[in-house]
Amino acid sequence: MSEFNRIENAKAEVKCTIDSDVWQNAQKKAFNKLSKQLEVKGFRKGHVPESVCRKMISSQQIMIEAVDAVAQEALLSAVNEHSIQLIDRPELDIDTLTPESCILKFICPVKPEAKLGDYKSLEYKVEEVTVSDEEVMDEINKLLDRKSDLEVKEEGTVEDGDTAVIDFEGFKDGVPFEGGKGENYDLTIGSNTFIPGFEPQLIGVGVEETKEINVTFPESYGVEDLNGKEVVFKVTVHEIKTKVVPALDDGFAEGLGYDGVKNVDDLKKYYSDMITRRKTSDAESKANNELMDALCDMTDVEIPEIMIKSEVDEMLNRYAYQFSSQGMTMEMFYQYTGNTEEGMREQLREGAIRKIKMNLALEQVAKLENVEVSSEEIEAEFANIAQHYGLTVEEVKKNLLPGDVAYDIEQKKALELLKK
């Protein structure tokens, strides 16, 4: 039997009364354990007569040993009975301790409860989405550009948008500088790949023609000897390639192999629908964020430091996992960015607090609105996760607890209630 009382927003007192039979049995086991450890001159260890042991082992020793044996199970039972959400290790105190009875008291750091304002007055408004003909054609033109081929220009000179195959060498004060030379380099005019002012000066240059190009390096170029310096590049154009954009016709549209696309009109609808979905998703995300910001603004809760640290730890672990998939480590990231773990933790802190506050607010909404999650919903979510990642349900269950899945479903339900 246990009692739960919240004594602070993030602290609770749990009193556990140990059942009489359990307590008596625990004391017997404690006495037997202590007896076997007792060393008495004239007797082999573990074979000291009980009458002698009773004289040498105090009832206080027996009860303390028995408390150690029953405390963990009593706490776990209370946690399950009252659905206590521990956020740190509890402190054990003893309320009553006699050979006849034992009442344990745990001071438990628990997840705080959020105090909400008038959350039912919140508005969820998704901006209306429109798609213009210009937006559709912009996407199609990008597609045409990706499908373009480069063909060698037999006649003429370099034009904007052409790709020039060049040799180049840079000189500062008449002396070649390191890193300023290249051969058979494909440079697309207008790509802004080279120093500002370089590419436009190639316009009008013909094949096997050499031209001197005068440019000034940016002040923040990154090489001390070249920052802000005037230089001359000697450039020879060996070949000019021009972009050949495919014609936008029904044959091109059908050849893309897109579902349901047989002609240009179908292609325009395809991209119109795609842009609509993207804009709708963006508008919904924006509305969700605004709704959660408004909910957080009306939520009063004091978040324990241990919860903030735990959330920041989780964020850092996610970064580490992402970097590892790219062959990087957190130490490499810190080195490249000049950051430190301490600095990173400080940067993540505000986001961690917002996420915790948002979750606590949604938990309170779920509690006030009596949100329930069925076992069928949990199993369905396991199946959805398995399908999404191409795993079996059994594989997913090895890595996810039903309680975690239930929590996510509860949060989603609470959010949907707010939207309505």
CSV table of C-alpha atoms in Angstrom, one decimal:
chain,number,residue,atom,x,y,z
A,1,MET,CA,0.0,0.0,0.0
A,2,SER,CA,1.3,3.5,-0.8
A,3,GLU,CA,0.4,7.1,-0.8
A,4,PHE,CA,1.4,9.8,-3.3
A,5,ASN,CA,1.6,13.5,-2.4
A,6,ARG,CA,3.1,16.2,-4.5
A,7,ILE,CA,5.0,18.5,-2.1
A,8,GLU,CA,6.5,20.8,-4.8
A,9,ASN,CA,5.8,21.2,-8.5
A,10,ALA,CA,8.7,18.8,-9.3
A,11,LYS,CA,8.9,16.8,-6.1
A,12,ALA,CA,6.6,14.3,-4.5
A,13,GLU,CA,6.5,12.3,-1.3
A,14,VAL,CA,5.7,8.6,-1.6
A,15,LYS,CA,4.9,6.6,1.5
A,16,CYS,CA,5.0,2.8,1.2
A,17,THR,CA,3.6,0.6,4.0
A,18,ILE,CA,5.2,-2.8,3.8
A,19,ASP,CA,2.8,-5.6,4.2
A,20,SER,CA,3.2,-7.4,7.5
A,21,ASP,CA,3.9,-10.8,6.1
A,22,VAL,CA,6.4,-9.3,3.6
A,23,TRP,CA,8.1,-7.4,6.4
A,24,GLN,CA,8.4,-10.4,8.7
A,25,ASN,CA,9.8,-12.6,5.9
A,26,ALA,CA,12.3,-9.8,5.0
A,27,GLN,CA,13.6,-9.7,8.6
A,28,LYS,CA,14.0,-13.5,8.7
A,29,LYS,CA,16.0,-13.4,5.5
A,30,ALA,CA,18.0,-10.5,6.8
A,31,PHE,CA,18.9,-12.3,10.0
A,32,ASN,CA,19.9,-15.4,8.0
A,33,LYS,CA,22.2,-13.3,5.8
A,34,LEU,CA,23.8,-11.5,8.7
A,35,SER,CA,24.2,-14.8,10.6
A,36,LYS,CA,26.2,-16.4,7.7
A,37,GLN,CA,28.5,-13.4,7.7
A,38,LEU,CA,29.1,-13.5,11.4
A,39,GLU,CA,32.5,-14.5,12.7
A,40,VAL,CA,32.7,-15.9,16.2
A,41,LYS,CA,35.8,-17.5,17.8
A,42,GLY,CA,35.3,-21.2,18.3
A,43,PHE,CA,32.7,-21.5,15.5
A,44,ARG,CA,33.1,-21.9,11.7
A,45,LYS,CA,31.8,-19.0,9.7
A,46,GLY,CA,28.2,-19.6,8.7
A,47,HIS,CA,27.8,-22.2,11.5
A,48,VAL,CA,27.3,-20.0,14.5
A,49,PRO,CA,24.3,-21.2,16.6
A,50,GLU,CA,21.2,-19.1,16.3
A,51,SER,CA,21.1,-18.4,20.0
A,52,VAL,CA,24.6,-16.9,19.8
A,53,CYS,CA,23.7,-14.9,16.7
A,54,ARG,CA,20.6,-13.4,18.4
A,55,LYS,CA,22.8,-12.0,21.1
A,56,MET,CA,25.3,-10.5,18.7
A,57,ILE,CA,23.0,-9.2,15.9
A,58,SER,CA,20.8,-6.3,17.0
A,59,SER,CA,17.2,-5.9,15.8
A,60,GLN,CA,18.3,-2.5,14.3
A,61,GLN,CA,20.9,-4.3,12.1
A,62,ILE,CA,18.2,-6.8,11.0
A,63,MET,CA,15.7,-4.1,10.2
A,64,ILE,CA,18.2,-2.0,8.2
A,65,GLU,CA,19.2,-5.0,6.2
A,66,ALA,CA,15.5,-5.9,5.6
A,67,VAL,CA,14.8,-2.3,4.4
A,68,ASP,CA,17.4,-2.7,1.7
A,69,ALA,CA,15.7,-5.9,0.6
A,70,VAL,CA,12.2,-4.4,0.3
A,71,ALA,CA,12.8,-0.8,-0.7
A,72,GLN,CA,13.3,-1.2,-4.4
A,73,GLU,CA,10.2,-3.4,-4.9
A,74,ALA,CA,8.1,-1.1,-2.8
A,75,LEU,CA,9.1,1.9,-4.9
A,76,LEU,CA,8.5,0.1,-8.2
A,77,SER,CA,5.1,-0.9,-7.0
A,78,ALA,CA,4.2,2.7,-6.0
A,79,VAL,CA,5.5,4.0,-9.3
A,80,ASN,CA,3.2,1.7,-11.2
A,81,GLU,CA,0.2,2.3,-8.8
A,82,HIS,CA,0.3,6.1,-9.1
A,83,SER,CA,1.9,6.3,-12.6
A,84,ILE,CA,4.8,8.3,-11.2
A,85,GLN,CA,7.1,9.8,-13.8
A,86,LEU,CA,10.5,9.9,-12.1
A,87,ILE,CA,13.1,12.3,-13.5
A,88,ASP,CA,16.0,11.5,-11.1
A,89,ARG,CA,16.9,9.0,-8.4
A,90,PRO,CA,14.6,9.2,-5.3
A,91,GLU,CA,15.9,9.7,-1.7
A,92,LEU,CA,14.9,7.1,0.8
A,93,ASP,CA,13.8,8.0,4.3
A,94,ILE,CA,12.2,5.9,7.0
A,95,ASP,CA,8.9,7.0,8.5
A,96,THR,CA,8.3,4.0,10.8
A,97,LEU,CA,10.6,1.1,11.6
A,98,THR,CA,9.8,-1.5,14.2
A,99,PRO,CA,10.0,-5.3,14.2
A,100,GLU,CA,6.2,-5.2,13.7
A,101,SER,CA,5.9,-2.5,11.0
A,102,CYS,CA,7.8,-0.7,8.3
A,103,ILE,CA,6.7,2.5,6.5
A,104,LEU,CA,9.2,3.9,4.0
A,105,LYS,CA,9.2,7.4,2.6
A,106,PHE,CA,10.7,8.3,-0.7
A,107,ILE,CA,11.3,11.9,-1.8
A,108,CYS,CA,10.9,11.6,-5.5
A,109,PRO,CA,12.0,14.1,-8.2
A,110,VAL,CA,9.0,13.9,-10.6
A,111,LYS,CA,8.0,15.5,-13.9
A,112,PRO,CA,6.3,18.8,-13.1
A,113,GLU,CA,2.7,19.6,-13.9
A,114,ALA,CA,2.1,22.5,-16.2
A,115,LYS,CA,-0.5,25.2,-15.4
A,116,LEU,CA,-2.5,26.2,-18.5
A,117,GLY,CA,-4.3,29.3,-19.3
A,118,ASP,CA,-7.5,29.3,-21.4
A,119,TYR,CA,-6.2,26.9,-24.0
A,120,LYS,CA,-9.6,26.3,-25.5
A,121,SER,CA,-9.6,29.9,-26.8
A,122,LEU,CA,-6.5,29.2,-28.9
A,123,GLU,CA,-7.0,29.5,-32.7
A,124,TYR,CA,-5.5,27.2,-35.3
A,125,LYS,CA,-5.5,28.9,-38.6
A,126,VAL,CA,-3.7,27.6,-41.7
A,127,GLU,CA,-3.1,30.2,-44.4
A,128,GLU,CA,-4.8,29.6,-47.7
A,129,VAL,CA,-2.5,28.2,-50.3
A,130,THR,CA,-2.5,29.4,-53.9
A,131,VAL,CA,-0.2,28.4,-56.8
A,132,SER,CA,0.4,30.7,-59.7
A,133,ASP,CA,1.2,29.8,-63.3
A,134,GLU,CA,4.6,31.5,-62.9
A,135,GLU,CA,5.4,29.1,-60.0
A,136,VAL,CA,4.5,26.1,-62.0
A,137,MET,CA,6.6,27.2,-65.0
A,138,ASP,CA,9.5,28.1,-62.7
A,139,GLU,CA,9.6,24.4,-61.6
A,140,ILE,CA,9.2,23.1,-65.1
A,141,ASN,CA,12.0,25.4,-66.3
A,142,LYS,CA,14.2,24.0,-63.6
A,143,LEU,CA,13.4,20.6,-64.8
A,144,LEU,CA,14.2,21.5,-68.4
A,145,ASP,CA,17.5,23.0,-67.2
A,146,ARG,CA,18.3,19.7,-65.4
A,147,LYS,CA,17.5,17.7,-68.6
A,148,SER,CA,19.6,20.0,-70.8
A,149,ASP,CA,22.6,18.8,-72.7
A,150,LEU,CA,25.9,20.6,-73.4
A,151,GLU,CA,26.9,20.7,-77.1
A,152,VAL,CA,30.2,22.0,-78.5
A,153,LYS,CA,29.6,25.4,-80.2
A,154,GLU,CA,31.3,25.1,-83.6
A,155,GLU,CA,31.2,28.9,-84.3
A,156,GLY,CA,30.9,32.1,-82.3
A,157,THR,CA,32.2,33.3,-79.0
A,158,VAL,CA,31.5,32.8,-75.3
A,159,GLU,CA,28.0,33.9,-74.2
A,160,ASP,CA,26.3,34.2,-70.9
A,161,GLY,CA,25.2,30.7,-69.9
A,162,ASP,CA,27.8,28.9,-72.0
A,163,THR,CA,30.4,26.6,-70.5
A,164,ALA,CA,34.0,27.5,-71.5
A,165,VAL,CA,36.8,25.0,-71.2
A,166,ILE,CA,39.8,27.2,-70.2
A,167,ASP,CA,43.4,27.2,-69.1
A,168,PHE,CA,44.2,30.1,-66.7
A,169,GLU,CA,47.0,31.4,-64.6
A,170,GLY,CA,46.9,34.2,-62.1
A,171,PHE,CA,49.6,36.9,-61.5
A,172,LYS,CA,50.1,39.4,-58.8
A,173,ASP,CA,52.6,42.1,-59.6
A,174,GLY,CA,53.7,40.0,-62.5
A,175,VAL,CA,54.5,37.0,-60.4
A,176,PRO,CA,52.3,33.8,-60.5
A,177,PHE,CA,50.7,33.1,-57.2
A,178,GLU,CA,50.0,29.7,-55.6
A,179,GLY,CA,46.6,28.1,-56.4
A,180,GLY,CA,46.0,30.5,-59.3
A,181,LYS,CA,46.5,28.0,-62.2
A,182,GLY,CA,44.3,25.5,-63.9
A,183,GLU,CA,44.0,23.6,-67.1
A,184,ASN,CA,40.9,22.3,-69.1
A,185,TYR,CA,38.6,23.8,-66.5
A,186,ASP,CA,34.9,23.8,-67.2
A,187,LEU,CA,33.6,27.2,-66.2
A,188,THR,CA,29.9,28.0,-66.7
A,189,ILE,CA,29.5,31.7,-67.3
A,190,GLY,CA,27.0,33.2,-64.8
A,191,SER,CA,27.6,30.5,-62.2
A,192,ASN,CA,29.6,32.9,-60.1
A,193,THR,CA,32.2,30.2,-59.4
A,194,PHE,CA,35.2,32.4,-59.8
A,195,ILE,CA,36.1,35.8,-58.3
A,196,PRO,CA,33.5,38.5,-58.9
A,197,GLY,CA,34.2,40.2,-62.3
A,198,PHE,CA,36.0,37.2,-63.8
A,199,GLU,CA,33.3,35.4,-65.7
A,200,PRO,CA,31.7,38.5,-67.4
A,201,GLN,CA,35.1,39.4,-69.0
A,202,LEU,CA,35.1,36.0,-70.9
A,203,ILE,CA,32.0,36.9,-72.8
A,204,GLY,CA,32.9,37.5,-76.4
A,205,VAL,CA,36.1,35.5,-76.3
A,206,GLY,CA,36.5,33.0,-79.1
A,207,VAL,CA,38.0,29.5,-79.3
A,208,GLU,CA,41.9,29.4,-78.8
A,209,GLU,CA,41.8,33.0,-78.0
A,210,THR,CA,43.8,34.3,-75.0
A,211,LYS,CA,42.7,37.3,-72.9
A,212,GLU,CA,44.0,39.0,-69.8
A,213,ILE,CA,41.4,39.5,-67.1
A,214,ASN,CA,41.8,42.0,-64.4
A,215,VAL,CA,40.0,41.4,-61.1
A,216,THR,CA,40.4,42.3,-57.4
A,217,PHE,CA,40.2,39.6,-54.7
A,218,PRO,CA,37.6,40.2,-52.0
A,219,GLU,CA,38.9,41.6,-48.7
A,220,SER,CA,37.7,38.5,-46.9
A,221,TYR,CA,39.0,36.0,-49.5
A,222,GLY,CA,40.9,34.1,-46.8
A,223,VAL,CA,44.4,34.2,-48.2
A,224,GLU,CA,46.5,36.9,-46.5
A,225,ASP,CA,48.6,37.7,-49.6
A,226,LEU,CA,45.5,38.0,-51.9
A,227,ASN,CA,42.9,39.7,-49.7
A,228,GLY,CA,41.8,42.8,-51.5
A,229,LYS,CA,44.7,42.6,-54.0
A,230,GLU,CA,44.5,43.3,-57.8
A,231,VAL,CA,45.6,40.4,-60.0
A,232,VAL,CA,45.7,39.5,-63.6
A,233,PHE,CA,44.6,36.2,-65.1
A,234,LYS,CA,45.8,35.0,-68.5
A,235,VAL,CA,43.0,32.9,-69.8
A,236,THR,CA,42.9,30.7,-73.0
A,237,VAL,CA,39.5,29.4,-74.2
A,238,HIS,CA,39.9,25.9,-75.8
A,239,GLU,CA,36.3,25.0,-76.3
A,240,ILE,CA,32.9,26.5,-75.9
A,241,LYS,CA,29.8,24.4,-74.9
A,242,THR,CA,26.3,25.7,-75.2
A,243,LYS,CA,23.3,24.5,-73.3
A,244,VAL,CA,20.6,22.8,-75.4
A,245,VAL,CA,17.3,22.9,-73.5
A,246,PRO,CA,14.8,20.3,-74.6
A,247,ALA,CA,11.5,21.5,-76.1
A,248,LEU,CA,8.5,21.5,-73.8
A,249,ASP,CA,6.1,19.3,-75.7
A,250,ASP,CA,3.9,16.3,-75.1
A,251,GLY,CA,6.7,13.9,-76.1
A,252,PHE,CA,9.0,15.4,-73.5
A,253,ALA,CA,6.3,15.3,-70.8
A,254,GLU,CA,5.3,11.7,-71.5
A,255,GLY,CA,9.0,10.6,-71.7
A,256,LEU,CA,9.5,11.7,-68.0
A,257,GLY,CA,7.7,8.6,-66.9
A,258,TYR,CA,5.7,10.5,-64.2
A,259,ASP,CA,2.5,8.8,-63.0
A,260,GLY,CA,-0.5,10.1,-64.9
A,261,VAL,CA,1.6,12.5,-67.1
A,262,LYS,CA,0.9,12.1,-70.8
A,263,ASN,CA,1.2,15.6,-72.1
A,264,VAL,CA,2.2,19.2,-71.1
A,265,ASP,CA,-1.1,19.9,-69.4
A,266,ASP,CA,-0.7,16.8,-67.3
A,267,LEU,CA,2.9,18.0,-66.4
A,268,LYS,CA,1.7,21.4,-65.4
A,269,LYS,CA,-1.0,19.8,-63.2
A,270,TYR,CA,1.6,17.4,-61.7
A,271,TYR,CA,3.8,20.3,-60.6
A,272,SER,CA,0.8,22.4,-59.5
A,273,ASP,CA,-0.2,19.6,-57.2
A,274,MET,CA,3.3,19.1,-56.0
A,275,ILE,CA,3.7,22.8,-55.1
A,276,THR,CA,0.3,22.8,-53.5
A,277,ARG,CA,1.3,19.9,-51.3
A,278,ARG,CA,4.6,21.5,-50.3
A,279,LYS,CA,2.9,24.9,-49.6
A,280,THR,CA,0.2,23.2,-47.6
A,281,SER,CA,2.7,21.3,-45.6
A,282,ASP,CA,4.6,24.5,-44.9
A,283,ALA,CA,1.5,26.4,-44.0
A,284,GLU,CA,0.4,23.6,-41.6
A,285,SER,CA,3.9,23.5,-40.0
A,286,LYS,CA,3.7,27.3,-39.6
A,287,ALA,CA,0.2,27.1,-38.0
A,288,ASN,CA,1.3,24.3,-35.7
A,289,ASN,CA,4.3,26.3,-34.5
A,290,GLU,CA,2.2,29.4,-33.9
A,291,LEU,CA,-0.3,27.3,-32.0
A,292,MET,CA,2.4,25.7,-29.8
A,293,ASP,CA,4.0,29.1,-29.3
A,294,ALA,CA,0.7,30.5,-28.1
A,295,LEU,CA,0.2,27.4,-25.8
A,296,CYS,CA,3.7,27.8,-24.3
A,297,ASP,CA,3.1,31.5,-23.7
A,298,MET,CA,0.1,30.7,-21.6
A,299,THR,CA,1.8,27.8,-19.8
A,300,ASP,CA,3.3,28.3,-16.4
A,301,VAL,CA,5.8,25.6,-15.3
A,302,GLU,CA,9.1,25.5,-13.6
A,303,ILE,CA,11.4,23.1,-15.4
A,304,PRO,CA,14.0,21.2,-13.2
A,305,GLU,CA,17.6,21.5,-14.4
A,306,ILE,CA,17.9,17.7,-14.6
A,307,MET,CA,15.2,17.7,-17.3
A,308,ILE,CA,16.9,20.4,-19.4
A,309,LYS,CA,20.2,18.6,-19.2
A,310,SER,CA,18.6,15.3,-20.2
A,311,GLU,CA,17.0,17.0,-23.3
A,312,VAL,CA,20.2,18.7,-24.3
A,313,ASP,CA,22.0,15.3,-23.9
A,314,GLU,CA,19.5,13.8,-26.3
A,315,MET,CA,19.9,16.6,-28.8
A,316,LEU,CA,23.7,16.1,-28.7
A,317,ASN,CA,23.3,12.4,-29.2
A,318,ARG,CA,21.1,13.0,-32.3
A,319,TYR,CA,23.8,15.3,-33.7
A,320,ALA,CA,26.5,12.7,-33.0
A,321,TYR,CA,24.4,10.1,-34.8
A,322,GLN,CA,23.9,12.3,-37.8
A,323,PHE,CA,27.5,13.2,-38.0
A,324,SER,CA,28.6,9.5,-37.7
A,325,SER,CA,26.5,8.6,-40.7
A,326,GLN,CA,28.6,11.2,-42.6
A,327,GLY,CA,31.9,9.9,-41.2
A,328,MET,CA,32.3,12.7,-38.7
A,329,THR,CA,32.6,12.9,-35.0
A,330,MET,CA,31.5,15.6,-32.6
A,331,GLU,CA,35.2,16.4,-31.9
A,332,MET,CA,35.7,17.0,-35.6
A,333,PHE,CA,32.6,19.2,-35.7
A,334,TYR,CA,33.9,21.3,-32.8
A,335,GLN,CA,37.3,21.6,-34.5
A,336,TYR,CA,35.8,22.8,-37.8
A,337,THR,CA,33.4,25.3,-36.3
A,338,GLY,CA,35.5,26.5,-33.4
A,339,ASN,CA,32.8,25.5,-31.0
A,340,THR,CA,33.0,23.5,-27.8
A,341,GLU,CA,30.6,21.1,-26.1
A,342,GLU,CA,29.9,23.7,-23.5
A,343,GLY,CA,29.1,26.3,-26.2
A,344,MET,CA,26.9,23.8,-28.0
A,345,ARG,CA,25.0,23.0,-24.9
A,346,GLU,CA,24.3,26.7,-24.3
A,347,GLN,CA,23.1,27.1,-27.9
A,348,LEU,CA,20.7,24.1,-27.5
A,349,ARG,CA,19.4,25.1,-24.1
A,350,GLU,CA,16.6,27.4,-25.3
A,351,GLY,CA,15.3,24.9,-27.8
A,352,ALA,CA,15.4,22.2,-25.1
A,353,ILE,CA,13.4,24.3,-22.7
A,354,ARG,CA,10.8,25.1,-25.4
A,355,LYS,CA,10.4,21.4,-26.3
A,356,ILE,CA,10.0,20.3,-22.7
A,357,LYS,CA,7.5,23.1,-22.0
A,358,MET,CA,5.5,22.1,-25.1
A,359,ASN,CA,5.4,18.5,-24.1
A,360,LEU,CA,4.3,19.3,-20.6
A,361,ALA,CA,1.6,21.6,-21.9
A,362,LEU,CA,0.3,18.9,-24.2
A,363,GLU,CA,0.4,16.4,-21.4
A,364,GLN,CA,-1.8,18.6,-19.3
A,365,VAL,CA,-4.2,19.1,-22.2
A,366,ALA,CA,-4.4,15.4,-22.6
A,367,LYS,CA,-5.1,15.0,-18.8
A,368,LEU,CA,-7.8,17.7,-18.7
A,369,GLU,CA,-9.4,16.3,-21.9
A,370,ASN,CA,-9.3,12.7,-20.6
A,371,VAL,CA,-7.3,11.5,-23.7
A,372,GLU,CA,-6.9,7.8,-23.8
A,373,VAL,CA,-4.7,5.5,-25.9
A,374,SER,CA,-5.9,2.0,-26.7
A,375,SER,CA,-3.8,-1.0,-27.1
A,376,GLU,CA,-5.1,-1.3,-30.7
A,377,GLU,CA,-3.8,2.2,-31.4
A,378,ILE,CA,-0.4,1.3,-30.0
A,379,GLU,CA,-0.2,-1.8,-32.2
A,380,ALA,CA,-1.3,0.2,-35.3
A,381,GLU,CA,1.5,2.7,-34.6
A,382,PHE,CA,4.1,-0.1,-34.3
A,383,ALA,CA,2.9,-1.4,-37.7
A,384,ASN,CA,3.2,2.1,-39.2
A,385,ILE,CA,6.7,2.6,-37.9
A,386,ALA,CA,7.7,-0.8,-39.1
A,387,GLN,CA,6.3,-0.1,-42.6
A,388,HIS,CA,8.0,3.3,-42.7
A,389,TYR,CA,11.5,1.9,-41.9
A,390,GLY,CA,11.1,-1.4,-43.7
A,391,LEU,CA,11.3,-3.4,-40.6
A,392,THR,CA,9.2,-6.1,-38.9
A,393,VAL,CA,7.0,-5.2,-36.0
A,394,GLU,CA,9.0,-7.4,-33.8
A,395,GLU,CA,12.2,-5.6,-34.7
A,396,VAL,CA,10.6,-2.2,-33.9
A,397,LYS,CA,9.4,-3.5,-30.5
A,398,LYS,CA,13.0,-4.4,-29.6
A,399,ASN,CA,13.9,-0.7,-29.8
A,400,LEU,CA,10.7,1.0,-28.7
A,401,LEU,CA,8.6,0.5,-25.5
A,402,PRO,CA,4.8,0.5,-25.8
A,403,GLY,CA,4.8,3.3,-23.2
A,404,ASP,CA,6.9,5.6,-25.5
A,405,VAL,CA,4.6,4.9,-28.4
A,406,ALA,CA,1.6,5.6,-26.3
A,407,TYR,CA,3.1,8.9,-25.2
A,408,ASP,CA,3.6,10.0,-28.8
A,409,ILE,CA,0.1,9.1,-29.7
A,410,GLU,CA,-1.2,11.0,-26.7
A,411,GLN,CA,0.7,14.1,-27.7
A,412,LYS,CA,-0.6,13.9,-31.2
A,413,LYS,CA,-4.2,13.5,-29.9
A,414,ALA,CA,-3.8,16.5,-27.6
A,415,LEU,CA,-2.5,18.6,-30.5
A,416,GLU,CA,-5.4,17.6,-32.7
A,417,LEU,CA,-7.8,18.6,-29.9
A,418,LEU,CA,-6.2,22.0,-29.7
A,419,LYS,CA,-6.6,22.5,-33.4
A,420,LYS,CA,-10.3,21.8,-33.1
